[in-house]
PDB file of C-alpha atoms in Angstrom:
ATOM      1  CA  UNK I   1       5.849  -1.222  -4.603  1.00  0.00           C
ATOM      2  CA  UNK I   2       3.054   1.575  -4.406  1.00  0.00           C
ATOM      3  CA  UNK I   3      -0.771   0.871  -3.852  1.00  0.00           C
ATOM      4  CA  UNK I   4      -3.368   2.630  -2.425  1.00  0.00           C
ATOM      5  CA  UNK I   5      -6.480   0.512  -0.681  1.00  0.00           C
ATOM      6  CA  UNK I   6     -10.806   1.365  -0.677  1.00  0.00           C
ATOM      7  CA  UNK I   7     -13.132  -1.363   1.062  1.00  0.00           C
ATOM      8  CA  UNK I   8     -16.272  -1.721   1.673  1.00  0.00           C
ATOM      9  CA  UNK I   9     -17.383  -4.403   4.350  1.00  0.00           C
ATOM     10  CA  UNK I  10     -20.431  -4.953   2.118  1.00  0.00           C
ATOM     11  CA  UNK I  11     -19.145  -6.273  -0.687  1.00  0.00           C
ATOM     12  CA  UNK I  12     -16.813  -9.147  -1.158  1.00  0.00           C
ATOM     13  CA  UNK I  13     -15.991  -8.381  -4.639  1.00  0.00           C
ATOM     14  CA  UNK I  14     -12.134  -6.747  -5.035  1.00  0.00           C
ATOM     15  CA  UNK I  15     -11.724  -4.442  -8.440  1.00  0.00           C
ATOM     16  CA  UNK I  16      -8.029  -4.092  -9.093  1.00  0.00           C
ATOM     17  CA  UNK I  17      -7.236  -1.488 -11.031  1.00  0.00           C
ATOM     18  CA  UNK I  18      -4.135  -1.404 -13.270  1.00  0.00           C
ATOM     19  CA  UNK I  19      -2.613   1.764 -15.300  1.00  0.00           C
ATOM     20  CA  UNK I  20      -0.902   1.514 -18.582  1.00  0.00           C
ATOM     21  CA  UNK I  21       2.915   2.604 -19.849  1.00  0.00           C
ATOM     22  CA  UNK I  22       4.529   5.912 -18.041  1.00  0.00           C
ATOM     23  CA  UNK I  23       1.271   6.074 -15.843  1.00  0.00           C
ATOM     24  CA  UNK I  24       0.759   5.645 -12.206  1.00  0.00           C
ATOM     25  CA  UNK I  25      -1.883   4.933  -9.948  1.00  0.00           C
ATOM     26  CA  UNK I  26      -3.379   8.566  -9.380  1.00  0.00           C
ATOM     27  CA  UNK I  27      -4.154   8.476 -13.029  1.00  0.00           C
ATOM     28  CA  UNK I  28      -6.968   5.662 -11.966  1.00  0.00           C
ATOM     29  CA  UNK I  29      -8.495   7.529  -8.972  1.00  0.00           C
ATOM     30  CA  UNK I  30     -11.637   9.399 -10.801  1.00  0.00           C
ATOM     31  CA  UNK I  31     -12.198   5.599 -12.052  1.00  0.00           C
ATOM     32  CA  UNK I  32     -11.549   4.136  -8.147  1.00  0.00           C
ATOM     33  CA  UNK I  33     -13.516   6.543  -6.388  1.00  0.00           C
ATOM     34  CA  UNK I  34     -16.665   5.935  -8.797  1.00  0.00           C
ATOM     35  CA  UNK I  35     -16.544   2.049  -8.463  1.00  0.00           C
ATOM     36  CA  UNK I  36     -16.318   2.539  -4.663  1.00  0.00           C
ATOM     37  CA  UNK I  37     -19.230   4.823  -4.735  1.00  0.00           C
ATOM     38  CA  UNK I  38     -21.017   1.831  -6.449  1.00  0.00           C
ATOM     39  CA  UNK I  39     -19.909  -0.672  -3.675  1.00  0.00           C
ATOM     40  CA  UNK I  40     -17.141  -2.313  -4.480  1.00  0.00           C
ATOM     41  CA  UNK I  41     -13.951  -2.970  -2.630  1.00  0.00           C
ATOM     42  CA  UNK I  42     -11.137  -1.159  -5.046  1.00  0.00           C
ATOM     43  CA  UNK I  43      -7.419  -1.333  -5.122  1.00  0.00           C
ATOM     44  CA  UNK I  44      -4.478  -0.228  -7.533  1.00  0.00           C
ATOM     45  CA  UNK I  45      -2.196  -1.585  -8.525  1.00  0.00           C
ATOM     46  CA  UNK I  46       1.373   0.365  -9.415  1.00  0.00           C
ATOM     47  CA  UNK I  47       4.320  -1.024 -11.422  1.00  0.00           C
ATOM     48  CA  UNK I  48       7.395   0.225 -13.198  1.00  0.00           C
ATOM     49  CA  UNK I  49       6.102   0.211 -17.213  1.00  0.00           C
ATOM     50  CA  UNK I  50       9.641   1.368 -18.823  1.00  0.00           C
ATOM     51  CA  UNK I  51      11.366  -1.969 -18.799  1.00  0.00           C
ATOM     52  CA  UNK I  52      10.699  -4.719 -21.309  1.00  0.00           C
ATOM     53  CA  UNK I  53      10.000  -7.903 -19.631  1.00  0.00           C
ATOM     54  CA  UNK I  54       6.210  -8.414 -19.893  1.00  0.00           C
ATOM     55  CA  UNK I  55       6.312 -11.938 -18.453  1.00  0.00           C
ATOM     56  CA  UNK I  56       7.543 -10.837 -15.600  1.00  0.00           C
ATOM     57  CA  UNK I  57       5.300  -7.895 -14.717  1.00  0.00           C
ATOM     58  CA  UNK I  58       2.480 -10.452 -15.312  1.00  0.00           C
ATOM     59  CA  UNK I  59       4.270 -13.059 -12.716  1.00  0.00           C
ATOM     60  CA  UNK I  60       4.321  -9.898  -9.632  1.00  0.00           C
ATOM     61  CA  UNK I  61       1.035  -8.586 -10.749  1.00  0.00           C
ATOM     62  CA  UNK I  62      -0.017 -11.955 -10.522  1.00  0.00           C
ATOM     63  CA  UNK I  63       0.880 -12.631  -7.111  1.00  0.00           C
ATOM     64  CA  UNK I  64       0.065  -9.744  -5.756  1.00  0.00           C
ATOM     65  CA  UNK I  65      -3.738 -10.559  -6.497  1.00  0.00           C
ATOM     66  CA  UNK I  66      -3.535 -13.712  -4.876  1.00  0.00           C
ATOM     67  CA  UNK I  67      -2.069 -12.076  -1.704  1.00  0.00           C
ATOM     68  CA  UNK I  68      -4.449  -9.317  -2.217  1.00  0.00           C
ATOM     69  CA  UNK I  69      -7.785 -11.834  -3.165  1.00  0.00           C
ATOM     70  CA  UNK I  70      -6.531 -13.091   0.434  1.00  0.00           C
ATOM     71  CA  UNK I  71      -6.278 -10.415   2.548  1.00  0.00           C
ATOM     72  CA  UNK I  72      -9.187  -8.752   1.425  1.00  0.00           C
ATOM     73  CA  UNK I  73     -11.588 -11.909   1.945  1.00  0.00           C
ATOM     74  CA  UNK I  74     -12.742 -11.439  -1.941  1.00  0.00           C
ATOM     75  CA  UNK I  75     -14.933 -14.560  -3.146  1.00  0.00           C
ATOM     76  CA  UNK I  76     -13.836 -12.534  -6.449  1.00  0.00           C
ATOM     77  CA  UNK I  77     -10.886 -10.696  -7.840  1.00  0.00           C
ATOM     78  CA  UNK I  78     -11.876  -8.233 -11.212  1.00  0.00           C
ATOM     79  CA  UNK I  79      -9.229  -6.541 -13.077  1.00  0.00           C
ATOM     80  CA  UNK I  80      -9.675  -3.292 -14.857  1.00  0.00           C
ATOM     81  CA  UNK I  81      -6.901  -2.688 -16.724  1.00  0.00           C
ATOM     82  CA  UNK I  82      -5.970   0.451 -19.225  1.00  0.00           C
ATOM     83  CA  UNK I  83      -3.550   0.466 -22.061  1.00  0.00           C
ATOM     84  CA  UNK I  84      -0.383  -1.384 -21.254  1.00  0.00           C
ATOM     85  CA  UNK I  85      -2.131  -2.647 -18.581  1.00  0.00           C
ATOM     86  CA  UNK I  86      -4.666  -4.797 -20.200  1.00  0.00           C
ATOM     87  CA  UNK I  87      -1.177  -6.263 -22.351  1.00  0.00           C
ATOM     88  CA  UNK I  88       0.338  -7.711 -18.687  1.00  0.00           C
ATOM     89  CA  UNK I  89      -3.600  -8.395 -17.719  1.00  0.00           C
ATOM     90  CA  UNK I  90      -3.798 -10.412 -21.194  1.00  0.00           C
ATOM     91  CA  UNK I  91      -0.209 -12.199 -20.389  1.00  0.00           C
ATOM     92  CA  UNK I  92      -1.288 -12.976 -16.761  1.00  0.00           C
ATOM     93  CA  UNK I  93      -4.865 -14.831 -17.701  1.00  0.00           C
ATOM     94  CA  UNK I  94      -2.351 -17.496 -19.985  1.00  0.00           C
ATOM     95  CA  UNK I  95      -1.158 -19.112 -16.768  1.00  0.00           C
ATOM     96  CA  UNK I  96      -3.530 -20.806 -14.418  1.00  0.00           C
ATOM     97  CA  UNK I  97      -4.737 -18.295 -12.323  1.00  0.00           C
ATOM     98  CA  UNK I  98      -4.175 -18.437  -8.192  1.00  0.00           C
ATOM     99  CA  UNK I  99      -7.171 -16.575  -6.979  1.00  0.00           C
ATOM    100  CA  UNK I 100     -10.850 -16.169  -7.746  1.00  0.00           C
ATOM    101  CA  UNK I 101     -10.675 -14.440 -10.936  1.00  0.00           C
ATOM    102  CA  UNK I 102     -14.299 -12.390 -11.389  1.00  0.00           C
ATOM    103  CA  UNK I 103     -14.745 -10.484 -14.857  1.00  0.00           C
ATOM    104  CA  UNK I 104     -11.940  -8.054 -16.524  1.00  0.00           C
ATOM    105  CA  UNK I 105     -12.187  -4.987 -18.306  1.00  0.00           C
ATOM    106  CA  UNK I 106      -9.893  -3.569 -20.585  1.00  0.00           C
ATOM    107  CA  UNK I 107      -9.938   0.045 -20.942  1.00  0.00           C
ATOM    108  CA  UNK I 108      -7.528   1.194 -24.795  1.00  0.00           C
ATOM    109  CA  UNK I 109      -5.882  -1.874 -24.994  1.00  0.00           C
ATOM    110  CA  UNK I 110      -2.962  -2.292 -27.947  1.00  0.00           C
ATOM    111  CA  UNK I 111      -4.085  -5.783 -28.250  1.00  0.00           C
ATOM    112  CA  UNK I 112      -2.422  -5.852 -32.314  1.00  0.00           C
ATOM    113  CA  UNK I 113       0.067  -2.754 -31.055  1.00  0.00           C
ATOM    114  CA  UNK I 114       0.426   0.547 -30.908  1.00  0.00           C
ATOM    115  CA  UNK I 115       1.838   2.768 -34.054  1.00  0.00           C
ATOM    116  CA  UNK I 116       2.644   5.317 -31.565  1.00  0.00           C
ATOM    117  CA  UNK I 117       4.862   2.808 -29.797  1.00  0.00           C
ATOM    118  CA  UNK I 118       6.116   1.423 -32.985  1.00  0.00           C
ATOM    119  CA  UNK I 119       7.407   5.253 -33.812  1.00  0.00           C
ATOM    120  CA  UNK I 120       8.863   5.942 -30.408  1.00  0.00           C
ATOM    121  CA  UNK I 121      10.402   2.713 -30.085  1.00  0.00           C
ATOM    122  CA  UNK I 122      13.474   3.795 -32.004  1.00  0.00           C
ATOM    123  CA  UNK I 123      14.355   6.665 -30.431  1.00  0.00           C
ATOM    124  CA  UNK I 124      13.539   6.109 -26.984  1.00  0.00           C
ATOM    125  CA  UNK I 125      14.386   2.074 -26.947  1.00  0.00           C
ATOM    126  CA  UNK I 126      17.393   2.668 -24.279  1.00  0.00           C
ATOM    127  CA  UNK I 127      14.734   4.309 -21.722  1.00  0.00           C
ATOM    128  CA  UNK I 128      11.703   2.266 -22.218  1.00  0.00           C
ATOM    129  CA  UNK I 129      12.473  -0.970 -23.773  1.00  0.00           C
ATOM    130  CA  UNK I 130       8.698  -2.065 -23.775  1.00  0.00           C
ATOM    131  CA  UNK I 131       7.805   0.459 -26.718  1.00  0.00           C
ATOM    132  CA  UNK I 132       9.283  -2.257 -28.753  1.00  0.00           C
ATOM    133  CA  UNK I 133       6.838  -4.895 -27.145  1.00  0.00           C
ATOM    134  CA  UNK I 134       4.009  -2.795 -27.886  1.00  0.00           C
ATOM    135  CA  UNK I 135       4.766  -1.925 -31.203  1.00  0.00           C
ATOM    136  CA  UNK I 136       2.524  -2.779 -33.903  1.00  0.00           C
ATOM    137  CA  UNK I 137       4.925  -4.297 -36.272  1.00  0.00           C
ATOM    138  CA  UNK I 138       4.370  -8.270 -37.056  1.00  0.00           C
ATOM    139  CA  UNK I 139       6.714  -9.659 -34.919  1.00  0.00           C
ATOM    140  CA  UNK I 140       6.433  -7.421 -32.023  1.00  0.00           C
ATOM    141  CA  UNK I 141       5.747  -9.245 -28.550  1.00  0.00           C
ATOM    142  CA  UNK I 142       2.337  -7.978 -28.174  1.00  0.00           C
ATOM    143  CA  UNK I 143       1.438  -9.491 -31.972  1.00  0.00           C
ATOM    144  CA  UNK I 144       3.124 -12.537 -31.048  1.00  0.00           C
ATOM    145  CA  UNK I 145       1.068 -12.844 -27.034  1.00  0.00           C
ATOM    146  CA  UNK I 146      -1.170 -15.734 -27.397  1.00  0.00           C
ATOM    147  CA  UNK I 147      -5.223 -14.834 -26.737  1.00  0.00           C
ATOM    148  CA  UNK I 148      -6.629 -15.987 -23.677  1.00  0.00           C
ATOM    149  CA  UNK I 149      -9.602 -18.147 -23.811  1.00  0.00           C
ATOM    150  CA  UNK I 150     -12.946 -18.495 -21.716  1.00  0.00           C
ATOM    151  CA  UNK I 151     -12.397 -15.746 -19.569  1.00  0.00           C
ATOM    152  CA  UNK I 152     -15.342 -12.948 -19.214  1.00  0.00           C
ATOM    153  CA  UNK I 153     -13.005  -9.952 -20.566  1.00  0.00           C
ATOM    154  CA  UNK I 154     -15.145  -6.922 -21.992  1.00  0.00           C
ATOM    155  CA  UNK I 155     -13.069  -3.988 -24.459  1.00  0.00           C
ATOM    156  CA  UNK I 156     -13.774  -0.589 -24.273  1.00  0.00           C
ATOM    157  CA  UNK I 157     -12.207   1.753 -27.011  1.00  0.00           C
ATOM    158  CA  UNK I 158     -11.996   5.525 -27.372  1.00  0.00           C
ATOM    159  CA  UNK I 159     -13.006   7.096 -30.718  1.00  0.00           C
ATOM    160  CA  UNK I 160     -11.158   9.751 -30.376  1.00  0.00           C
ATOM    161  CA  UNK I 161      -7.610   7.365 -29.399  1.00  0.00           C
ATOM    162  CA  UNK I 162      -4.317   8.959 -30.951  1.00  0.00           C
ATOM    163  CA  UNK I 163      -2.115   6.196 -29.432  1.00  0.00           C
ATOM    164  CA  UNK I 164      -4.329   2.628 -29.722  1.00  0.00           C
ATOM    165  CA  UNK I 165      -6.069   2.713 -33.017  1.00  0.00           C
ATOM    166  CA  UNK I 166      -9.960   0.851 -32.588  1.00  0.00           C
ATOM    167  CA  UNK I 167      -9.290  -1.903 -34.691  1.00  0.00           C
ATOM    168  CA  UNK I 168      -6.094  -2.640 -32.139  1.00  0.00           C
ATOM    169  CA  UNK I 169      -8.234  -3.154 -29.464  1.00  0.00           C
ATOM    170  CA  UNK I 170      -9.877  -6.100 -30.367  1.00  0.00           C
ATOM    171  CA  UNK I 171      -9.212  -9.234 -29.190  1.00  0.00           C
ATOM    172  CA  UNK I 172     -11.391 -11.652 -30.469  1.00  0.00           C
ATOM    173  CA  UNK I 173     -12.404 -13.363 -27.870  1.00  0.00           C
ATOM    174  CA  UNK I 174     -13.765 -10.851 -25.366  1.00  0.00           C
ATOM    175  CA  UNK I 175     -17.810 -11.074 -24.605  1.00  0.00           C
ATOM    176  CA  UNK I 176     -18.530  -7.624 -25.326  1.00  0.00           C
ATOM    177  CA  UNK I 177     -17.164  -4.401 -27.249  1.00  0.00           C
ATOM    178  CA  UNK I 178     -18.325  -1.160 -26.158  1.00  0.00           C
ATOM    179  CA  UNK I 179     -16.587   2.411 -28.163  1.00  0.00           C
ATOM    180  CA  UNK I 180     -17.007   5.339 -25.783  1.00  0.00           C
ATOM    181  CA  UNK I 181     -15.848   9.338 -27.055  1.00  0.00           C
ATOM    182  CA  UNK I 182     -12.780  10.695 -25.723  1.00  0.00           C
ATOM    183  CA  UNK I 183      -9.035  10.119 -25.766  1.00  0.00           C
ATOM    184  CA  UNK I 184      -6.429   7.218 -24.934  1.00  0.00           C
ATOM    185  CA  UNK I 185      -6.213   8.515 -21.117  1.00  0.00           C
ATOM    186  CA  UNK I 186      -9.423  10.915 -21.352  1.00  0.00           C
ATOM    187  CA  UNK I 187     -11.891   7.442 -20.965  1.00  0.00           C
ATOM    188  CA  UNK I 188      -9.806   7.053 -17.677  1.00  0.00           C
ATOM    189  CA  UNK I 189     -12.063  10.747 -16.321  1.00  0.00           C
ATOM    190  CA  UNK I 190     -15.540   9.914 -17.720  1.00  0.00           C
ATOM    191  CA  UNK I 191     -18.399   9.081 -15.654  1.00  0.00           C
ATOM    192  CA  UNK I 192     -19.932   6.885 -18.277  1.00  0.00           C
ATOM    193  CA  UNK I 193     -16.822   4.775 -18.247  1.00  0.00           C
ATOM    194  CA  UNK I 194     -17.670   4.044 -14.469  1.00  0.00           C
ATOM    195  CA  UNK I 195     -21.089   3.105 -15.347  1.00  0.00           C
ATOM    196  CA  UNK I 196     -19.666   0.958 -18.235  1.00  0.00           C
ATOM    197  CA  UNK I 197     -17.283  -0.716 -15.970  1.00  0.00           C
ATOM    198  CA  UNK I 198     -19.571  -1.509 -13.128  1.00  0.00           C
ATOM    199  CA  UNK I 199     -22.750  -2.769 -15.670  1.00  0.00           C
ATOM    200  CA  UNK I 200     -19.685  -5.296 -17.074  1.00  0.00           C
ATOM    201  CA  UNK I 201     -18.973  -6.689 -13.825  1.00  0.00           C
ATOM    202  CA  UNK I 202     -22.383  -7.378 -12.784  1.00  0.00           C
ATOM    203  CA  UNK I 203     -24.045  -8.702 -15.577  1.00  0.00           C
ATOM    204  CA  UNK I 204     -21.418  -9.252 -18.005  1.00  0.00           C
ATOM    205  CA  UNK I 205     -22.011  -7.127 -20.925  1.00  0.00           C
ATOM    206  CA  UNK I 206     -22.199  -3.245 -21.429  1.00  0.00           C
ATOM    207  CA  UNK I 207     -25.755  -2.566 -22.643  1.00  0.00           C
ATOM    208  CA  UNK I 208     -27.984  -2.087 -19.684  1.00  0.00           C
ATOM    209  CA  UNK I 209     -30.782  -4.365 -19.335  1.00  0.00           C
TER     210      UNK I 209
END
């Protein structure tokens, strides 16, 4: 497992970024840099996304977060998750948490599935079983997955997202919701995304005071 670490000793809040399907930690770098500038400790979590066992992905992610919380001395661990990373995080939130969880921001999450994943799941199922799990068909894994309760979750959708429709990003129990211009991956590169993430992590809402 590869990861990269940025530390700021003035902060006791750790922000962990987790990427989406067929992606890598490098796509999270602009957001990581901007959050670090805003005084957070930041780490990126990298994992193999093509496999279909999201339960196992979530278990490994949770264990790593617990280890990083101890190593960093953080009294809060926030999660910022893009796309499939949000589904891995959602699965994690359904189990007892063994680290000091703070807030969670989900970027373009396919909570009700992705129509693109549905189209690609048959021709690419052999090399990417995760696509079937993320399909927007009624019986898919993501459509049957439980909904986390009692957590401070914010959701940011992308207006021009061609991978996940805006209505599919809504979890139902999120504390706040915001929609940004841009594409599915493009939101990771917008400065406004970092501003909104920071605001939610500090205040629990996207709107300015």
